[in-house]
PDB file of C-alpha atoms in Angstrom:
ATOM      1  CA  MET A   1      31.226  68.369  30.494  1.00  0.00           C
ATOM      2  CA  ALA A   2      29.961  68.167  26.917  1.00  0.00           C
ATOM      3  CA  ASP A   3      26.780  66.480  28.138  1.00  0.00           C
ATOM      4  CA  ALA A   4      26.230  69.244  30.685  1.00  0.00           C
ATOM      5  CA  VAL A   5      26.645  71.933  28.029  1.00  0.00           C
ATOM      6  CA  GLU A   6      24.184  70.169  25.742  1.00  0.00           C
ATOM      7  CA  ARG A   7      21.635  69.849  28.564  1.00  0.00           C
ATOM      8  CA  TYR A   8      22.075  73.583  29.254  1.00  0.00           C
ATOM      9  CA  ARG A   9      21.446  74.471  25.616  1.00  0.00           C
ATOM     10  CA  ALA A  10      18.519  72.058  25.375  1.00  0.00           C
ATOM     11  CA  ALA A  11      16.890  73.646  28.411  1.00  0.00           C
ATOM     12  CA  GLY A  12      17.255  77.031  26.778  1.00  0.00           C
ATOM     13  CA  ARG A  13      15.714  75.808  23.547  1.00  0.00           C
ATOM     14  CA  ALA A  14      12.806  74.197  25.385  1.00  0.00           C
ATOM     15  CA  ALA A  15      12.063  77.326  27.378  1.00  0.00           C
ATOM     16  CA  LEU A  16      12.197  79.433  24.242  1.00  0.00           C
ATOM     17  CA  THR A  17       9.314  77.479  22.765  1.00  0.00           C
ATOM     18  CA  THR A  18       7.073  78.150  25.765  1.00  0.00           C
ATOM     19  CA  SER A  19       7.521  81.912  26.124  1.00  0.00           C
ATOM     20  CA  PRO A  20       4.197  83.781  26.299  1.00  0.00           C
ATOM     21  CA  ALA A  21       2.560  86.382  24.099  1.00  0.00           C
ATOM     22  CA  GLY A  22       4.565  85.597  20.972  1.00  0.00           C
ATOM     23  CA  TRP A  23       7.764  87.161  22.316  1.00  0.00           C
ATOM     24  CA  HIS A  24      10.840  85.111  23.173  1.00  0.00           C
ATOM     25  CA  GLN A  25      13.566  86.438  25.441  1.00  0.00           C
ATOM     26  CA  VAL A  26      17.152  85.293  25.619  1.00  0.00           C
ATOM     27  CA  ASN A  27      19.986  86.621  27.740  1.00  0.00           C
ATOM     28  CA  ILE A  28      23.314  86.677  25.929  1.00  0.00           C
ATOM     29  CA  GLU A  29      26.563  86.899  27.871  1.00  0.00           C
ATOM     30  CA  PHE A  30      29.238  88.008  25.436  1.00  0.00           C
ATOM     31  CA  ALA A  31      32.871  87.031  25.829  1.00  0.00           C
ATOM     32  CA  ASP A  32      33.886  90.706  26.059  1.00  0.00           C
ATOM     33  CA  TYR A  33      31.142  93.030  27.284  1.00  0.00           C
ATOM     34  CA  PRO A  34      32.769  96.321  26.124  1.00  0.00           C
ATOM     35  CA  THR A  35      32.714  95.048  22.528  1.00  0.00           C
ATOM     36  CA  ALA A  36      29.355  93.261  22.818  1.00  0.00           C
ATOM     37  CA  GLU A  37      27.611  95.612  20.411  1.00  0.00           C
ATOM     38  CA  ARG A  38      30.177  95.012  17.702  1.00  0.00           C
ATOM     39  CA  ALA A  39      29.848  91.260  18.213  1.00  0.00           C
ATOM     40  CA  PHE A  40      26.054  91.481  18.126  1.00  0.00           C
ATOM     41  CA  ARG A  41      26.106  93.405  14.845  1.00  0.00           C
ATOM     42  CA  ALA A  42      28.594  91.061  13.211  1.00  0.00           C
ATOM     43  CA  TYR A  43      27.388  87.653  14.354  1.00  0.00           C
ATOM     44  CA  ILE A  44      23.756  87.835  15.505  1.00  0.00           C
ATOM     45  CA  LEU A  45      22.103  90.718  13.675  1.00  0.00           C
ATOM     46  CA  PRO A  46      22.200  89.102  10.193  1.00  0.00           C
ATOM     47  CA  ALA A  47      20.029  86.229  11.460  1.00  0.00           C
ATOM     48  CA  LEU A  48      17.448  88.695  12.784  1.00  0.00           C
ATOM     49  CA  ARG A  49      17.080  90.460   9.444  1.00  0.00           C
ATOM     50  CA  THR A  50      16.244  87.425   7.327  1.00  0.00           C
ATOM     51  CA  GLY A  51      13.989  84.400   7.391  1.00  0.00           C
ATOM     52  CA  PRO A  52      11.299  83.714   9.963  1.00  0.00           C
ATOM     53  CA  VAL A  53      12.296  86.311  12.563  1.00  0.00           C
ATOM     54  CA  GLY A  54      10.024  89.352  12.518  1.00  0.00           C
ATOM     55  CA  ALA A  55      10.224  92.117  15.099  1.00  0.00           C
ATOM     56  CA  TRP A  56      13.071  92.086  17.623  1.00  0.00           C
ATOM     57  CA  TRP A  57      14.659  94.457  20.098  1.00  0.00           C
ATOM     58  CA  PHE A  58      17.321  94.541  22.749  1.00  0.00           C
ATOM     59  CA  LEU A  59      18.366  96.100  26.042  1.00  0.00           C
ATOM     60  CA  ARG A  60      21.760  96.180  27.711  1.00  0.00           C
ATOM     61  CA  LYS A  61      21.680  94.568  31.165  1.00  0.00           C
ATOM     62  CA  TYR A  62      25.223  93.972  32.351  1.00  0.00           C
ATOM     63  CA  PRO A  63      26.739  91.413  32.122  1.00  0.00           C
ATOM     64  CA  CYS A  64      24.258  90.399  29.408  1.00  0.00           C
ATOM     65  CA  TRP A  65      22.208  91.710  26.551  1.00  0.00           C
ATOM     66  CA  ARG A  66      18.499  90.876  26.607  1.00  0.00           C
ATOM     67  CA  LEU A  67      17.141  90.048  23.176  1.00  0.00           C
ATOM     68  CA  ARG A  68      13.411  89.711  22.516  1.00  0.00           C
ATOM     69  CA  VAL A  69      12.229  88.280  19.195  1.00  0.00           C
ATOM     70  CA  GLN A  70       8.921  87.557  17.503  1.00  0.00           C
ATOM     71  CA  ALA A  71       8.129  85.485  14.433  1.00  0.00           C
ATOM     72  CA  SER A  72       7.274  87.302  11.219  1.00  0.00           C
ATOM     73  CA  PRO A  73       3.554  87.230  10.327  1.00  0.00           C
ATOM     74  CA  GLU A  74       3.986  84.546   7.657  1.00  0.00           C
ATOM     75  CA  ALA A  75       6.339  82.335   9.695  1.00  0.00           C
ATOM     76  CA  ARG A  76       5.836  79.655  12.289  1.00  0.00           C
ATOM     77  CA  ILE A  77       7.022  80.446  15.791  1.00  0.00           C
ATOM     78  CA  LYS A  78       9.085  77.281  15.983  1.00  0.00           C
ATOM     79  CA  ASP A  79      11.033  78.296  12.861  1.00  0.00           C
ATOM     80  CA  ALA A  80      11.900  81.693  14.324  1.00  0.00           C
ATOM     81  CA  VAL A  81      12.961  80.023  17.567  1.00  0.00           C
ATOM     82  CA  ALA A  82      15.116  77.545  15.647  1.00  0.00           C
ATOM     83  CA  GLN A  83      16.881  80.343  13.773  1.00  0.00           C
ATOM     84  CA  VAL A  84      17.640  82.247  16.972  1.00  0.00           C
ATOM     85  CA  THR A  85      18.810  79.066  18.691  1.00  0.00           C
ATOM     86  CA  ASP A  86      21.140  78.198  15.823  1.00  0.00           C
ATOM     87  CA  VAL A  87      22.830  81.585  15.723  1.00  0.00           C
ATOM     88  CA  LEU A  88      23.254  81.680  19.499  1.00  0.00           C
ATOM     89  CA  ASP A  89      24.749  78.188  19.528  1.00  0.00           C
ATOM     90  CA  SER A  90      27.096  79.311  16.754  1.00  0.00           C
ATOM     91  CA  ALA A  91      28.091  82.350  18.815  1.00  0.00           C
ATOM     92  CA  LEU A  92      29.144  79.961  21.566  1.00  0.00           C
ATOM     93  CA  SER A  93      31.133  77.844  19.125  1.00  0.00           C
ATOM     94  CA  TRP A  94      32.882  80.907  17.699  1.00  0.00           C
ATOM     95  CA  GLY A  95      33.837  82.115  21.171  1.00  0.00           C
ATOM     96  CA  VAL A  96      31.859  85.321  20.690  1.00  0.00           C
ATOM     97  CA  ALA A  97      29.539  84.512  23.595  1.00  0.00           C
ATOM     98  CA  LYS A  98      30.251  82.787  26.888  1.00  0.00           C
ATOM     99  CA  GLY A  99      26.675  81.640  27.297  1.00  0.00           C
ATOM    100  CA  TRP A 100      23.036  82.238  26.508  1.00  0.00           C
ATOM    101  CA  TRP A 101      19.856  81.189  28.218  1.00  0.00           C
ATOM    102  CA  SER A 102      16.187  81.890  27.880  1.00  0.00           C
ATOM    103  CA  SER A 103      14.058  83.564  30.499  1.00  0.00           C
ATOM    104  CA  LEU A 104      10.415  84.448  30.752  1.00  0.00           C
ATOM    105  CA  TYR A 105       9.619  87.762  29.087  1.00  0.00           C
ATOM    106  CA  GLU A 106       7.692  89.880  31.585  1.00  0.00           C
ATOM    107  CA  PRO A 107       6.566  92.976  29.669  1.00  0.00           C
ATOM    108  CA  GLU A 108       6.220  96.256  31.553  1.00  0.00           C
ATOM    109  CA  THR A 109       2.596  96.573  30.526  1.00  0.00           C
ATOM    110  CA  ILE A 110       1.544  99.053  33.203  1.00  0.00           C
ATOM    111  CA  ALA A 111       4.649 101.229  32.848  1.00  0.00           C
ATOM    112  CA  PHE A 112       4.051 101.675  29.120  1.00  0.00           C
ATOM    113  CA  GLY A 113       0.371 102.531  29.392  1.00  0.00           C
ATOM    114  CA  GLY A 114      -1.501  99.236  29.321  1.00  0.00           C
ATOM    115  CA  PRO A 115      -2.053  96.700  26.515  1.00  0.00           C
ATOM    116  CA  GLU A 116      -2.325  99.219  23.668  1.00  0.00           C
ATOM    117  CA  GLY A 117       0.556 101.293  24.968  1.00  0.00           C
ATOM    118  CA  LEU A 118       2.726  98.189  25.144  1.00  0.00           C
ATOM    119  CA  MET A 119       1.739  97.091  21.644  1.00  0.00           C
ATOM    120  CA  LEU A 120       2.782 100.491  20.310  1.00  0.00           C
ATOM    121  CA  GLY A 121       5.844 100.356  22.519  1.00  0.00           C
ATOM    122  CA  HIS A 122       7.012  97.103  20.963  1.00  0.00           C
ATOM    123  CA  ALA A 123       6.933  98.708  17.515  1.00  0.00           C
ATOM    124  CA  LEU A 124       8.969 101.606  18.893  1.00  0.00           C
ATOM    125  CA  PHE A 125      11.454  99.278  20.580  1.00  0.00           C
ATOM    126  CA  HIS A 126      12.054  97.532  17.251  1.00  0.00           C
ATOM    127  CA  ALA A 127      12.425 100.740  15.237  1.00  0.00           C
ATOM    128  CA  ASP A 128      14.815 102.167  17.802  1.00  0.00           C
ATOM    129  CA  SER A 129      16.896  98.993  18.066  1.00  0.00           C
ATOM    130  CA  VAL A 130      17.387  98.919  14.299  1.00  0.00           C
ATOM    131  CA  GLY A 131      18.181 102.638  14.207  1.00  0.00           C
ATOM    132  CA  VAL A 132      20.662 102.503  17.071  1.00  0.00           C
ATOM    133  CA  LEU A 133      22.615  99.602  15.587  1.00  0.00           C
ATOM    134  CA  ASP A 134      22.616 101.122  12.095  1.00  0.00           C
ATOM    135  CA  TYR A 135      23.875 104.427  13.515  1.00  0.00           C
ATOM    136  CA  HIS A 136      26.700 102.755  15.428  1.00  0.00           C
ATOM    137  CA  GLN A 137      27.652 100.755  12.337  1.00  0.00           C
ATOM    138  CA  HIS A 138      28.013 103.987  10.346  1.00  0.00           C
ATOM    139  CA  ALA A 139      29.967 105.557  13.210  1.00  0.00           C
ATOM    140  CA  THR A 140      32.318 102.566  13.343  1.00  0.00           C
ATOM    141  CA  GLU A 141      32.883 102.800   9.594  1.00  0.00           C
ATOM    142  CA  GLY A 142      33.647 106.523   9.862  1.00  0.00           C
ATOM    143  CA  THR A 143      30.783 107.615   7.619  1.00  0.00           C
ATOM    144  CA  GLY A 144      31.253 111.283   6.809  1.00  0.00           C
ATOM    145  CA  GLY A 145      28.897 113.960   8.086  1.00  0.00           C
ATOM    146  CA  LEU A 146      27.516 111.864  10.927  1.00  0.00           C
ATOM    147  CA  LEU A 147      26.649 113.708  14.128  1.00  0.00           C
ATOM    148  CA  GLY A 148      28.098 112.482  17.403  1.00  0.00           C
ATOM    149  CA  ALA A 149      26.165 109.966  19.464  1.00  0.00           C
ATOM    150  CA  LYS A 150      24.948 112.535  22.006  1.00  0.00           C
ATOM    151  CA  GLU A 151      23.793 115.016  19.365  1.00  0.00           C
ATOM    152  CA  THR A 152      22.157 112.298  17.281  1.00  0.00           C
ATOM    153  CA  SER A 153      20.270 110.905  20.258  1.00  0.00           C
ATOM    154  CA  LEU A 154      19.031 114.273  21.476  1.00  0.00           C
ATOM    155  CA  LEU A 155      17.873 115.190  17.972  1.00  0.00           C
ATOM    156  CA  VAL A 156      16.034 111.872  17.518  1.00  0.00           C
ATOM    157  CA  VAL A 157      14.371 112.318  20.913  1.00  0.00           C
ATOM    158  CA  ALA A 158      13.384 115.920  20.172  1.00  0.00           C
ATOM    159  CA  LEU A 159      11.720 114.856  16.924  1.00  0.00           C
ATOM    160  CA  PHE A 160      10.023 111.977  18.748  1.00  0.00           C
ATOM    161  CA  LEU A 161       8.519 114.365  21.313  1.00  0.00           C
ATOM    162  CA  ARG A 162       7.394 116.800  18.636  1.00  0.00           C
ATOM    163  CA  ALA A 163       5.722 113.979  16.688  1.00  0.00           C
ATOM    164  CA  ALA A 164       3.829 113.075  19.863  1.00  0.00           C
ATOM    165  CA  GLY A 165       2.316 116.560  19.742  1.00  0.00           C
ATOM    166  CA  LEU A 166       4.061 117.968  22.802  1.00  0.00           C
ATOM    167  CA  GLU A 167       4.418 121.710  23.068  1.00  0.00           C
ATOM    168  CA  TRP A 168       7.744 123.203  24.139  1.00  0.00           C
ATOM    169  CA  GLY A 169       6.851 123.411  27.816  1.00  0.00           C
ATOM    170  CA  GLU A 170       5.402 119.890  27.795  1.00  0.00           C
ATOM    171  CA  GLN A 171       8.683 118.611  26.400  1.00  0.00           C
ATOM    172  CA  GLY A 172      10.378 120.277  29.353  1.00  0.00           C
ATOM    173  CA  ASP A 173       8.120 118.330  31.698  1.00  0.00           C
ATOM    174  CA  VAL A 174       9.207 115.055  30.059  1.00  0.00           C
ATOM    175  CA  TRP A 175      12.843 115.996  30.579  1.00  0.00           C
ATOM    176  CA  GLY A 176      12.011 116.879  34.170  1.00  0.00           C
ATOM    177  CA  GLN A 177      10.540 113.419  34.723  1.00  0.00           C
ATOM    178  CA  ILE A 178      13.718 111.863  33.356  1.00  0.00           C
ATOM    179  CA  GLU A 179      15.803 114.146  35.575  1.00  0.00           C
ATOM    180  CA  ALA A 180      13.863 112.888  38.604  1.00  0.00           C
ATOM    181  CA  ARG A 181      14.912 109.335  37.709  1.00  0.00           C
ATOM    182  CA  ARG A 182      18.477 110.351  36.874  1.00  0.00           C
ATOM    183  CA  PRO A 183      19.515 112.958  39.474  1.00  0.00           C
ATOM    184  CA  LEU A 184      22.620 115.015  38.780  1.00  0.00           C
ATOM    185  CA  PRO A 185      25.789 113.453  40.260  1.00  0.00           C
ATOM    186  CA  GLU A 186      27.149 115.269  43.294  1.00  0.00           C
ATOM    187  CA  ASP A 187      30.418 116.108  41.550  1.00  0.00           C
ATOM    188  CA  VAL A 188      28.652 117.934  38.690  1.00  0.00           C
ATOM    189  CA  SER A 189      27.712 121.509  39.493  1.00  0.00           C
ATOM    190  CA  PRO A 190      24.610 123.197  38.046  1.00  0.00           C
ATOM    191  CA  GLY A 191      26.930 125.734  36.442  1.00  0.00           C
ATOM    192  CA  GLN A 192      28.651 123.015  34.441  1.00  0.00           C
ATOM    193  CA  VAL A 193      25.289 122.006  33.037  1.00  0.00           C
ATOM    194  CA  SER A 194      24.081 125.542  32.368  1.00  0.00           C
ATOM    195  CA  CYS A 195      26.885 126.127  29.881  1.00  0.00           C
ATOM    196  CA  MET A 196      25.255 123.513  27.619  1.00  0.00           C
ATOM    197  CA  VAL A 197      21.943 125.350  27.333  1.00  0.00           C
ATOM    198  CA  ASP A 198      22.587 127.527  24.272  1.00  0.00           C
ATOM    199  CA  SER A 199      23.905 124.725  22.065  1.00  0.00           C
ATOM    200  CA  LEU A 200      21.213 122.362  23.296  1.00  0.00           C
ATOM    201  CA  ARG A 201      18.460 124.851  22.492  1.00  0.00           C
ATOM    202  CA  ARG A 202      19.632 124.975  18.882  1.00  0.00           C
ATOM    203  CA  LEU A 203      19.557 121.183  18.693  1.00  0.00           C
ATOM    204  CA  LEU A 204      16.161 120.740  20.353  1.00  0.00           C
ATOM    205  CA  THR A 205      14.537 123.317  18.061  1.00  0.00           C
ATOM    206  CA  LEU A 206      16.295 122.326  14.837  1.00  0.00           C
ATOM    207  CA  ASP A 207      14.166 122.025  11.700  1.00  0.00           C
ATOM    208  CA  ALA A 208      15.728 118.771  10.550  1.00  0.00           C
ATOM    209  CA  GLY A 209      13.342 118.046   7.674  1.00  0.00           C
ATOM    210  CA  PRO A 210      15.528 119.121   4.729  1.00  0.00           C
ATOM    211  CA  ALA A 211      18.642 117.445   6.149  1.00  0.00           C
ATOM    212  CA  LEU A 212      16.757 114.192   6.778  1.00  0.00           C
ATOM    213  CA  THR A 213      15.227 113.929   3.313  1.00  0.00           C
ATOM    214  CA  GLY A 214      18.382 114.388   1.287  1.00  0.00           C
ATOM    215  CA  GLY A 215      20.984 116.228   3.254  1.00  0.00           C
ATOM    216  CA  GLN A 216      23.537 115.606   5.952  1.00  0.00           C
ATOM    217  CA  LEU A 217      21.148 113.647   8.185  1.00  0.00           C
ATOM    218  CA  ALA A 218      19.695 111.373   5.483  1.00  0.00           C
ATOM    219  CA  LEU A 219      21.224 108.290   7.107  1.00  0.00           C
ATOM    220  CA  LEU A 220      18.950 108.894  10.096  1.00  0.00           C
ATOM    221  CA  GLY A 221      15.806 109.124   7.980  1.00  0.00           C
ATOM    222  CA  ILE A 222      14.389 105.623   8.495  1.00  0.00           C
ATOM    223  CA  TRP A 223      15.193 105.684  12.212  1.00  0.00           C
ATOM    224  CA  VAL A 224      13.563 109.074  12.730  1.00  0.00           C
ATOM    225  CA  ALA A 225      10.526 108.076  10.658  1.00  0.00           C
ATOM    226  CA  GLY A 226       9.975 105.033  12.873  1.00  0.00           C
ATOM    227  CA  MET A 227      10.306 107.062  16.056  1.00  0.00           C
ATOM    228  CA  GLU A 228       7.994 109.773  14.772  1.00  0.00           C
ATOM    229  CA  ARG A 229       5.427 107.189  13.707  1.00  0.00           C
ATOM    230  CA  GLY A 230       5.532 105.737  17.207  1.00  0.00           C
ATOM    231  CA  GLY A 231       5.198 109.159  18.808  1.00  0.00           C
ATOM    232  CA  ARG A 232       2.130 109.979  16.722  1.00  0.00           C
ATOM    233  CA  ALA A 233       0.568 106.590  17.479  1.00  0.00           C
ATOM    234  CA  LEU A 234       1.013 107.089  21.226  1.00  0.00           C
ATOM    235  CA  ALA A 235      -0.470 110.572  21.000  1.00  0.00           C
ATOM    236  CA  ASP A 236      -3.477 109.227  19.084  1.00  0.00           C
ATOM    237  CA  ALA A 237      -3.980 106.489  21.683  1.00  0.00           C
ATOM    238  CA  ALA A 238      -3.802 109.033  24.496  1.00  0.00           C
ATOM    239  CA  ARG A 239      -6.290 111.306  22.730  1.00  0.00           C
ATOM    240  CA  VAL A 240      -8.976 108.612  22.635  1.00  0.00           C
ATOM    241  CA  GLY A 241      -8.297 107.373  26.151  1.00  0.00           C
ATOM    242  CA  ASN A 242      -6.577 104.099  25.277  1.00  0.00           C
ATOM    243  CA  LEU A 243      -3.530 104.636  27.496  1.00  0.00           C
ATOM    244  CA  GLN A 244      -3.693 103.803  31.178  1.00  0.00           C
ATOM    245  CA  LEU A 245      -0.935 106.244  32.144  1.00  0.00           C
ATOM    246  CA  GLY A 246      -0.180 109.810  31.137  1.00  0.00           C
ATOM    247  CA  LEU A 247       1.445 110.298  27.748  1.00  0.00           C
ATOM    248  CA  ARG A 248       4.418 112.268  29.069  1.00  0.00           C
ATOM    249  CA  GLY A 249       5.359 109.611  31.591  1.00  0.00           C
ATOM    250  CA  ILE A 250       5.252 106.953  28.884  1.00  0.00           C
ATOM    251  CA  LEU A 251       7.406 109.069  26.578  1.00  0.00           C
ATOM    252  CA  ALA A 252       9.938 109.558  29.376  1.00  0.00           C
ATOM    253  CA  ARG A 253      10.244 105.792  29.788  1.00  0.00           C
ATOM    254  CA  HIS A 254      10.778 105.368  26.057  1.00  0.00           C
ATOM    255  CA  ILE A 255      13.633 107.868  26.187  1.00  0.00           C
ATOM    256  CA  LEU A 256      15.287 105.970  29.037  1.00  0.00           C
ATOM    257  CA  PHE A 257      15.001 102.726  27.063  1.00  0.00           C
ATOM    258  CA  HIS A 258      16.470 104.505  24.021  1.00  0.00           C
ATOM    259  CA  TRP A 259      19.418 105.763  26.047  1.00  0.00           C
ATOM    260  CA  ASN A 260      20.034 102.249  27.319  1.00  0.00           C
ATOM    261  CA  ARG A 261      20.175 100.965  23.749  1.00  0.00           C
ATOM    262  CA  MET A 262      22.560 103.773  22.807  1.00  0.00           C
ATOM    263  CA  GLY A 263      24.887 102.606  25.560  1.00  0.00           C
ATOM    264  CA  PHE A 264      24.951 105.869  27.538  1.00  0.00           C
ATOM    265  CA  THR A 265      25.913 105.779  31.202  1.00  0.00           C
ATOM    266  CA  THR A 266      23.505 106.938  33.897  1.00  0.00           C
ATOM    267  CA  ARG A 267      25.906 109.836  34.513  1.00  0.00           C
ATOM    268  CA  GLN A 268      25.571 111.006  30.909  1.00  0.00           C
ATOM    269  CA  GLN A 269      21.808 110.590  31.059  1.00  0.00           C
ATOM    270  CA  ALA A 270      21.578 112.658  34.241  1.00  0.00           C
ATOM    271  CA  ILE A 271      23.604 115.538  32.808  1.00  0.00           C
ATOM    272  CA  TRP A 272      21.707 115.654  29.520  1.00  0.00           C
ATOM    273  CA  ALA A 273      18.279 115.363  31.138  1.00  0.00           C
ATOM    274  CA  ARG A 274      19.102 118.236  33.504  1.00  0.00           C
ATOM    275  CA  ALA A 275      20.469 120.331  30.642  1.00  0.00           C
ATOM    276  CA  ALA A 276      17.424 119.694  28.443  1.00  0.00           C
ATOM    277  CA  ARG A 277      15.012 120.490  31.261  1.00  0.00           C
ATOM    278  CA  GLU A 278      16.897 123.708  32.046  1.00  0.00           C
ATOM    279  CA  THR A 279      16.985 124.641  28.363  1.00  0.00           C
ATOM    280  CA  ILE A 280      13.199 124.541  28.200  1.00  0.00           C
ATOM    281  CA  LEU A 281      11.992 125.407  31.701  1.00  0.00           C
ATOM    282  CA  GLY A 282      14.920 127.330  33.169  1.00  0.00           C
ATOM    283  CA  SER A 283      17.080 126.641  36.196  1.00  0.00           C
TER     284      SER A 283
END
């Protein structure tokens, strides 16, 4: 049995070293999926923030988490791979994870607008992954003045869309595209959603600048700055014709990826997308 486990780990390590395009993907099956994020923050995240690992990001794909990592500019790829391998093997030894294995990273190049769109997308994925985990750490610790997860996410997304240069009605179109991918559940009536419009309008139009720079929302500052930087970069790329899909469609996909990282259910996503679209464009 021990030999079989070692062969399994060795195969994973070997495949890690041959992943294309500088990104390495591993699937991590945690011992307890509902508490996977807490385990990731406690046992795996520290190894991603030091040493040879550079950019990294994650998605939740039950029953696993998918982690993609890249070496830092000054590091060798094999050193970054070794660090990731060591921490994942330790997670197995600690009983935090049931298993991990590598798989070929197949980037959604077309869906995110072609090579330049994907390059910008990777920077966004990293900024969002860091921001999401930092937010949930503060929430777990009971940090005072923190907005709820829904309100925080919708505010971050609103600022992201504004940074991308979208006018109010164009933002509504993005929400409409998300709504098309996340239709309202049959047991949720339009009236139940409509009652959210007034409070959502205040959130989507909030001038958050003062609160982000030194007020109640200061803990979100780095996260928001990264998302806004990504939004502006995508808008600039679209302006000069370097994206192979429309900007709004790309932004919609980024929001869906963000909601996945936040851990929201498809039901929650459907309700909020419908409410945001109705807030801007009407019922």
